[in-house]
Each structure stands twice: as structure tokens, then as C-alpha cells.
């Protein structure tokens, strides 16, 4: 953390995103069922969110369940649903942190109980002014872009907007991340180097940072290192 204090305020990342990969391999290495890897990954998530808040990150987005993850064994899907339920039911935690929670993704197909818990915490935390925590769950970037396109098509069909109204800002405002800055960088642990349908619109100018650590082993120090790597990169946004 001390080392981060040397970073000028304007260069400090506002929004970080994480693909929490490697839980299955973490469990396998220990001869445990995969769900234990996710459980340990959820502990890491709590630790990293608390730390991100402490060092002044304003938005954090994590990939917890993709639109493709339904193909996993039912027991693993159930374990991930349970972890989300526990997470969103921990209402005091969001109040203590003054944190705002958003679920990015299609929640309509989730268990009714889980949907209620999600709506409840989103409602209760919506006016909190601290860190914004986005959990991407049943999320896919292509799905998000198609949904935005359909919403905009309906507005156009109903003569509520003109073609001229559709610009990048308007399109962004129809995504799940409406009103939030794009991620400054995306970290993917576990040695894989791809986006896997995560924030593909929002990641247009994000720096991509890959590490070999498995997500359950990821530490505060690893986040420090990612931030330092990010601030030392030369972001030109297409300029020279
Ligand atoms: C990818 O690793 C990880 C996931 C599909 C799930 C990530 C979820 C968590 C860390 C916990 C969720 C927390 C909440 C609040 C819902 P993998 O299983 O594909 O790992 P592998 O590549 O090693 O098999």
C-alpha cells in the first residue's frame, strides 16, 4: 500500500475489473471438489474488495458467473448460486462499507428467492456513496450488447429517439454499467489470456493484466502490483 501513495491522484485507477479464474484448479491441486475452489475464491473476493475500498478504488467489477457457466455440473452451478445468495444477503456489510451493489446480468432466470435478495440489496444500497461493487452474474458481453441494441430499437420504433441520438454515450447508457466509468484495467489471474465475453464494449481502452496466480491465492500485494503495472503503462487512447 505504501508504494501506492506515490501515485498521483489523477493517475490512480477509478475502476478495476477482475476475471476470477483458477478456482477449479486451486481445488484440484488439493484433491478437493471444485466448489471448494469457488468458496475460497469468494473469500478472496471479500478480501480484495475491502482492500480496493481502503486504497480508494471507486468501482470494482468481478466476473462470478457467465452466460456459458450453466453448462457446468449442476452441483457446481448450485454452489455458485449459494455463494451469490450469501453475498447479497450480507446486508450489514454493504451498510458498513457504504457500498453500492449492482448485479450485472440477466437475473430473471435465477431462483425467485435469489432474485428477491438481489433486488432488496440493490434497492437498499442504491444511495450509498462509497465503493460501487458490480458482480457480473449470468453475464455475457454479447448478451449485454444484444439487450442494449433491442432496447434502443424499441425506442427508435416508438419514435422516442432519433438516429442522431445513438452515439457511444447513449449506447453505454443502455448497458448494465450505465453511468459508470469504463474499467481502467482488467486483471485475469490463472495464466489464461482472454476476455471470455467479459465487458467487451467497456474494455475498448482497458489495459489487460495477466498473472499466473490462481484467484484463491490472489493477495492485496498482487493488486498493488497490478495497479503499479497499470500506472506504468502508456495509455494513448489512439493518439500518439
Ligand atoms: C472461474 O474459475 C471462476 C468462476 C466460474 C466462478 C467465480 C466465482 C467466485 C470466485 C465466487 C463467487 C462469489 C460470488 C459473490 C458469487 P474456474 O472454475 O473456471 O477455474 P478453473 O479454470 O481452474 O477450472
Tab-separated table of C-alpha atoms and ligand atoms in Angstrom:
chain	number	residue	atom	x	y	z
A	1	UNK	CA	0.000	0.000	0.000
A	2	UNK	CA	2.791	2.482	0.919
A	3	UNK	CA	4.127	2.205	-2.573
A	4	UNK	CA	0.724	3.289	-3.976
A	5	UNK	CA	0.937	6.576	-2.090
A	6	UNK	CA	3.461	7.814	-4.631
A	7	UNK	CA	0.901	7.563	-7.461
A	8	UNK	CA	-0.582	10.955	-8.399
A	9	UNK	CA	-4.295	11.095	-7.629
A	10	UNK	CA	-5.305	11.666	-11.265
A	11	UNK	CA	-3.370	8.583	-12.409
A	12	UNK	CA	-4.911	6.276	-9.818
A	13	UNK	CA	-7.400	3.791	-11.342
A	14	UNK	CA	-11.063	4.524	-10.727
A	15	UNK	CA	-12.498	1.260	-11.951
A	16	UNK	CA	-10.860	-2.143	-11.856
A	17	UNK	CA	-12.315	-5.376	-13.191
A	18	UNK	CA	-11.324	-8.939	-12.407
A	19	UNK	CA	-11.936	-12.291	-14.082
A	20	UNK	CA	-11.761	-14.516	-11.007
A	21	UNK	CA	-10.232	-17.509	-12.759
A	22	UNK	CA	-8.492	-20.605	-11.416
A	23	UNK	CA	-10.797	-21.717	-8.609
A	24	UNK	CA	-11.266	-25.181	-10.101
A	25	UNK	CA	-7.528	-25.745	-10.485
A	26	UNK	CA	-6.917	-24.459	-6.953
A	27	UNK	CA	-9.315	-27.109	-5.612
A	28	UNK	CA	-7.976	-29.858	-7.879
A	29	UNK	CA	-4.415	-29.250	-6.668
A	30	UNK	CA	-5.690	-30.016	-3.166
A	31	UNK	CA	-7.779	-33.016	-4.186
A	32	UNK	CA	-10.981	-31.122	-3.351
A	33	UNK	CA	-14.225	-30.791	-5.326
A	34	UNK	CA	-14.334	-27.650	-7.493
A	35	UNK	CA	-16.924	-25.971	-5.295
A	36	UNK	CA	-14.296	-25.569	-2.558
A	37	UNK	CA	-12.250	-23.543	-5.010
A	38	UNK	CA	-15.204	-21.213	-5.538
A	39	UNK	CA	-15.740	-20.956	-1.778
A	40	UNK	CA	-12.117	-19.963	-1.313
A	41	UNK	CA	-12.455	-17.619	-4.308
A	42	UNK	CA	-15.382	-15.905	-2.577
A	43	UNK	CA	-13.166	-15.320	0.500
A	44	UNK	CA	-10.524	-13.784	-1.750
A	45	UNK	CA	-13.207	-11.617	-3.306
A	46	UNK	CA	-14.206	-10.217	0.104
A	47	UNK	CA	-10.596	-9.537	0.991
A	48	UNK	CA	-9.827	-7.801	-2.314
A	49	UNK	CA	-12.995	-5.679	-2.253
A	50	UNK	CA	-12.186	-4.485	1.273
A	51	UNK	CA	-8.667	-3.665	0.216
A	52	UNK	CA	-9.774	-1.928	-3.006
A	53	UNK	CA	-12.106	0.222	-0.930
A	54	UNK	CA	-9.353	1.024	1.554
A	55	UNK	CA	-6.924	2.221	-1.112
A	56	UNK	CA	-9.538	4.385	-2.856
A	57	UNK	CA	-10.813	2.395	-5.832
A	58	UNK	CA	-14.312	3.709	-6.635
A	59	UNK	CA	-15.672	0.888	-8.831
A	60	UNK	CA	-14.863	-2.806	-8.903
A	61	UNK	CA	-16.414	-5.310	-11.302
A	62	UNK	CA	-15.893	-9.050	-10.941
A	63	UNK	CA	-16.928	-11.927	-13.173
A	64	UNK	CA	-18.655	-14.509	-10.989
A	65	UNK	CA	-20.883	-16.453	-13.412
A	66	UNK	CA	-21.012	-16.251	-17.179
A	67	UNK	CA	-23.927	-16.994	-19.504
A	68	UNK	CA	-21.868	-20.058	-20.509
A	69	UNK	CA	-21.367	-21.352	-16.944
A	70	UNK	CA	-24.794	-23.079	-16.975
A	71	UNK	CA	-23.012	-25.870	-18.871
A	72	UNK	CA	-21.117	-26.842	-15.692
A	73	UNK	CA	-22.277	-29.735	-13.490
A	74	UNK	CA	-25.434	-28.879	-11.536
A	75	UNK	CA	-23.637	-29.229	-8.179
A	76	UNK	CA	-21.126	-26.573	-9.218
A	77	UNK	CA	-23.851	-24.245	-10.540
A	78	UNK	CA	-25.734	-24.694	-7.233
A	79	UNK	CA	-22.597	-23.876	-5.246
A	80	UNK	CA	-22.120	-20.625	-7.198
A	81	UNK	CA	-25.783	-19.684	-6.673
A	82	UNK	CA	-25.359	-20.306	-2.910
A	83	UNK	CA	-22.271	-18.108	-2.805
A	84	UNK	CA	-24.110	-15.281	-4.524
A	85	UNK	CA	-27.063	-15.653	-2.133
A	86	UNK	CA	-24.760	-15.453	0.899
A	87	UNK	CA	-23.018	-12.469	-0.590
A	88	UNK	CA	-26.136	-10.434	-1.330
A	89	UNK	CA	-27.780	-11.356	1.976
A	90	UNK	CA	-24.911	-9.833	3.967
A	91	UNK	CA	-26.764	-6.519	4.138
A	92	UNK	CA	-24.878	-5.091	7.138
A	93	UNK	CA	-21.626	-5.354	5.236
A	94	UNK	CA	-22.810	-3.059	2.451
A	95	UNK	CA	-24.130	-0.595	5.034
A	96	UNK	CA	-20.828	-0.684	6.983
A	97	UNK	CA	-18.832	-0.070	3.816
A	98	UNK	CA	-21.369	2.455	2.459
A	99	UNK	CA	-21.052	0.315	-0.694
A	100	UNK	CA	-23.454	0.179	-3.593
A	101	UNK	CA	-24.085	-3.241	-5.129
A	102	UNK	CA	-25.142	-3.930	-8.708
A	103	UNK	CA	-25.607	-7.289	-10.311
A	104	UNK	CA	-24.678	-7.135	-13.998
A	105	UNK	CA	-26.509	-9.815	-15.923
A	106	UNK	CA	-29.877	-11.415	-16.528
A	107	UNK	CA	-31.240	-12.197	-13.072
A	108	UNK	CA	-34.763	-13.040	-14.327
A	109	UNK	CA	-33.834	-16.705	-14.775
A	110	UNK	CA	-32.393	-17.115	-11.265
A	111	UNK	CA	-34.222	-18.723	-8.377
A	112	UNK	CA	-37.031	-16.463	-7.125
A	113	UNK	CA	-35.555	-16.235	-3.637
A	114	UNK	CA	-32.212	-15.195	-5.014
A	115	UNK	CA	-33.859	-12.603	-7.268
A	116	UNK	CA	-35.649	-11.113	-4.255
A	117	UNK	CA	-32.403	-10.892	-2.287
A	118	UNK	CA	-30.668	-9.205	-5.231
A	119	UNK	CA	-33.445	-6.655	-5.742
A	120	UNK	CA	-33.512	-5.990	-1.997
A	121	UNK	CA	-29.790	-5.236	-1.675
A	122	UNK	CA	-29.683	-3.230	-4.902
A	123	UNK	CA	-32.556	-1.126	-3.575
A	124	UNK	CA	-31.121	-0.785	-0.043
A	125	UNK	CA	-27.639	0.136	-1.237
A	126	UNK	CA	-28.542	2.344	-4.200
A	127	UNK	CA	-27.956	5.649	-2.401
A	128	UNK	CA	-24.693	4.567	-0.754
A	129	UNK	CA	-21.852	6.799	-1.800
A	130	UNK	CA	-18.838	4.530	-1.219
A	131	UNK	CA	-17.329	1.907	-3.491
A	132	UNK	CA	-19.541	0.545	-6.285
A	133	UNK	CA	-19.370	-3.251	-6.415
A	134	UNK	CA	-20.532	-4.840	-9.661
A	135	UNK	CA	-20.931	-8.600	-9.622
A	136	UNK	CA	-21.285	-9.944	-13.153
A	137	UNK	CA	-23.572	-12.921	-12.746
A	138	UNK	CA	-25.307	-14.736	-15.583
A	139	UNK	CA	-23.433	-12.118	-17.554
A	140	UNK	CA	-22.154	-12.238	-21.108
A	141	UNK	CA	-20.904	-9.267	-23.042
A	142	UNK	CA	-22.550	-10.311	-26.300
A	143	UNK	CA	-25.842	-10.818	-24.474
A	144	UNK	CA	-25.485	-7.367	-22.864
A	145	UNK	CA	-24.830	-5.741	-26.246
A	146	UNK	CA	-27.802	-7.516	-27.862
A	147	UNK	CA	-30.072	-6.411	-24.993
A	148	UNK	CA	-28.914	-2.807	-25.354
A	149	UNK	CA	-29.494	-2.983	-29.113
A	150	UNK	CA	-33.025	-4.293	-28.612
A	151	UNK	CA	-33.856	-1.581	-26.038
A	152	UNK	CA	-32.619	1.084	-28.431
A	153	UNK	CA	-34.508	-0.492	-31.369
A	154	UNK	CA	-37.750	-0.289	-29.377
A	155	UNK	CA	-37.106	3.375	-28.512
A	156	UNK	CA	-36.473	4.082	-32.172
A	157	UNK	CA	-39.530	2.140	-33.329
A	158	UNK	CA	-41.697	4.091	-30.874
A	159	UNK	CA	-40.293	7.379	-32.199
A	160	UNK	CA	-38.830	8.153	-28.774
A	161	UNK	CA	-35.362	8.693	-30.226
A	162	UNK	CA	-33.866	9.768	-33.491
A	163	UNK	CA	-30.958	8.015	-35.256
A	164	UNK	CA	-28.800	11.017	-34.347
A	165	UNK	CA	-29.330	10.260	-30.633
A	166	UNK	CA	-27.482	6.956	-30.909
A	167	UNK	CA	-23.876	7.672	-30.092
A	168	UNK	CA	-21.297	5.893	-27.908
A	169	UNK	CA	-22.544	7.572	-24.724
A	170	UNK	CA	-26.150	6.634	-25.478
A	171	UNK	CA	-25.191	3.048	-26.198
A	172	UNK	CA	-23.085	2.828	-22.994
A	173	UNK	CA	-26.044	4.140	-21.012
A	174	UNK	CA	-28.091	1.184	-22.189
A	175	UNK	CA	-25.597	-1.358	-20.846
A	176	UNK	CA	-25.651	-2.823	-17.320
A	177	UNK	CA	-22.786	-0.474	-16.384
A	178	UNK	CA	-24.826	2.635	-17.241
A	179	UNK	CA	-23.297	5.807	-15.804
A	180	UNK	CA	-20.078	4.136	-14.630
A	181	UNK	CA	-16.600	4.832	-15.986
A	182	UNK	CA	-15.062	2.120	-18.168
A	183	UNK	CA	-12.604	-0.154	-16.352
A	184	UNK	CA	-9.075	1.236	-16.350
A	185	UNK	CA	-7.719	-2.277	-16.292
A	186	UNK	CA	-8.885	-5.858	-16.249
A	187	UNK	CA	-6.927	-8.479	-14.321
A	188	UNK	CA	-7.117	-12.126	-15.248
A	189	UNK	CA	-5.269	-14.482	-12.949
A	190	UNK	CA	-4.518	-18.186	-13.563
A	191	UNK	CA	-2.439	-17.817	-16.716
A	192	UNK	CA	-5.320	-17.567	-19.219
A	193	UNK	CA	-5.106	-14.601	-21.558
A	194	UNK	CA	-8.526	-13.811	-22.997
A	195	UNK	CA	-11.612	-11.750	-22.153
A	196	UNK	CA	-14.117	-14.632	-22.281
A	197	UNK	CA	-17.123	-12.460	-23.137
A	198	UNK	CA	-16.460	-10.017	-20.252
A	199	UNK	CA	-17.066	-6.250	-20.638
A	200	UNK	CA	-16.107	-6.268	-24.311
A	201	UNK	CA	-17.693	-2.879	-25.025
A	202	UNK	CA	-16.407	-1.305	-21.800
A	203	UNK	CA	-12.899	-2.780	-22.245
A	204	UNK	CA	-12.185	-0.936	-25.508
A	205	UNK	CA	-9.327	1.029	-23.892
A	206	UNK	CA	-8.746	-1.003	-20.737
A	207	UNK	CA	-5.283	-2.266	-20.006
A	208	UNK	CA	-5.183	-6.049	-19.696
A	209	UNK	CA	-3.100	-7.533	-16.899
A	210	UNK	CA	-2.458	-11.249	-16.668
A	211	UNK	CA	-0.896	-13.136	-13.772
A	212	UNK	CA	-0.219	-16.810	-13.184
A	213	UNK	CA	-1.641	-16.843	-9.657
A	214	UNK	CA	-4.883	-18.771	-9.213
A	215	UNK	CA	-7.678	-16.496	-7.978
A	216	UNK	CA	-7.971	-18.040	-4.469
A	217	UNK	CA	-4.239	-17.291	-3.971
A	218	UNK	CA	-4.558	-13.676	-5.134
A	219	UNK	CA	-3.458	-11.174	-2.465
A	220	UNK	CA	-3.551	-7.468	-1.707
A	221	UNK	CA	0.073	-7.346	-2.858
A	222	UNK	CA	-0.962	-8.779	-6.238
A	223	UNK	CA	-3.481	-5.951	-6.571
A	224	UNK	CA	-0.767	-3.417	-5.679
A	225	UNK	CA	1.424	-4.938	-8.397
A	226	UNK	CA	-1.388	-4.775	-10.952
A	227	UNK	CA	-2.020	-1.109	-10.105
A	228	UNK	CA	1.687	-0.321	-10.447
A	229	UNK	CA	1.834	-2.138	-13.769
A	230	UNK	CA	-1.202	-0.163	-14.932
A	231	UNK	CA	0.150	3.257	-13.931
A	232	UNK	CA	3.436	2.487	-15.638
A	233	UNK	CA	1.751	1.740	-18.948
A	234	UNK	CA	1.465	4.479	-21.512
A	235	UNK	CA	-2.220	4.939	-22.334
A	236	UNK	CA	-2.680	6.870	-25.541
A	237	UNK	CA	-6.333	6.209	-26.448
A	238	UNK	CA	-5.452	6.152	-30.129
A	239	UNK	CA	-3.353	9.336	-30.011
A	240	UNK	CA	0.408	9.391	-30.391
B	1	LIG	C1	-13.653	-19.381	-12.960
B	1	LIG	O1	-12.723	-20.317	-12.452
B	1	LIG	C2	-14.480	-18.928	-11.861
B	1	LIG	C3	-15.835	-18.986	-11.830
B	1	LIG	C4	-16.624	-19.518	-12.952
B	1	LIG	C5	-16.592	-18.545	-10.637
B	1	LIG	C6	-16.012	-17.386	-9.863
B	1	LIG	C7	-16.751	-17.225	-8.616
B	1	LIG	C8	-16.208	-16.914	-7.394
B	1	LIG	C9	-14.792	-16.575	-7.199
B	1	LIG	C10	-17.014	-16.855	-6.173
B	1	LIG	C11	-18.258	-16.174	-6.429
B	1	LIG	C12	-18.618	-15.185	-5.467
B	1	LIG	C13	-19.840	-14.628	-5.505
B	1	LIG	C14	-20.110	-13.487	-4.641
B	1	LIG	C15	-20.891	-15.134	-6.373
B	1	LIG	P1	-12.820	-21.829	-12.895
B	1	LIG	O2	-13.753	-22.538	-12.001
B	1	LIG	O3	-13.168	-21.903	-14.342
B	1	LIG	O4	-11.364	-22.307	-12.632
B	1	LIG	P2	-10.519	-23.336	-13.488
B	1	LIG	O5	-10.228	-22.649	-14.796
B	1	LIG	O6	-9.294	-23.523	-12.665
B	1	LIG	O7	-11.330	-24.580	-13.652
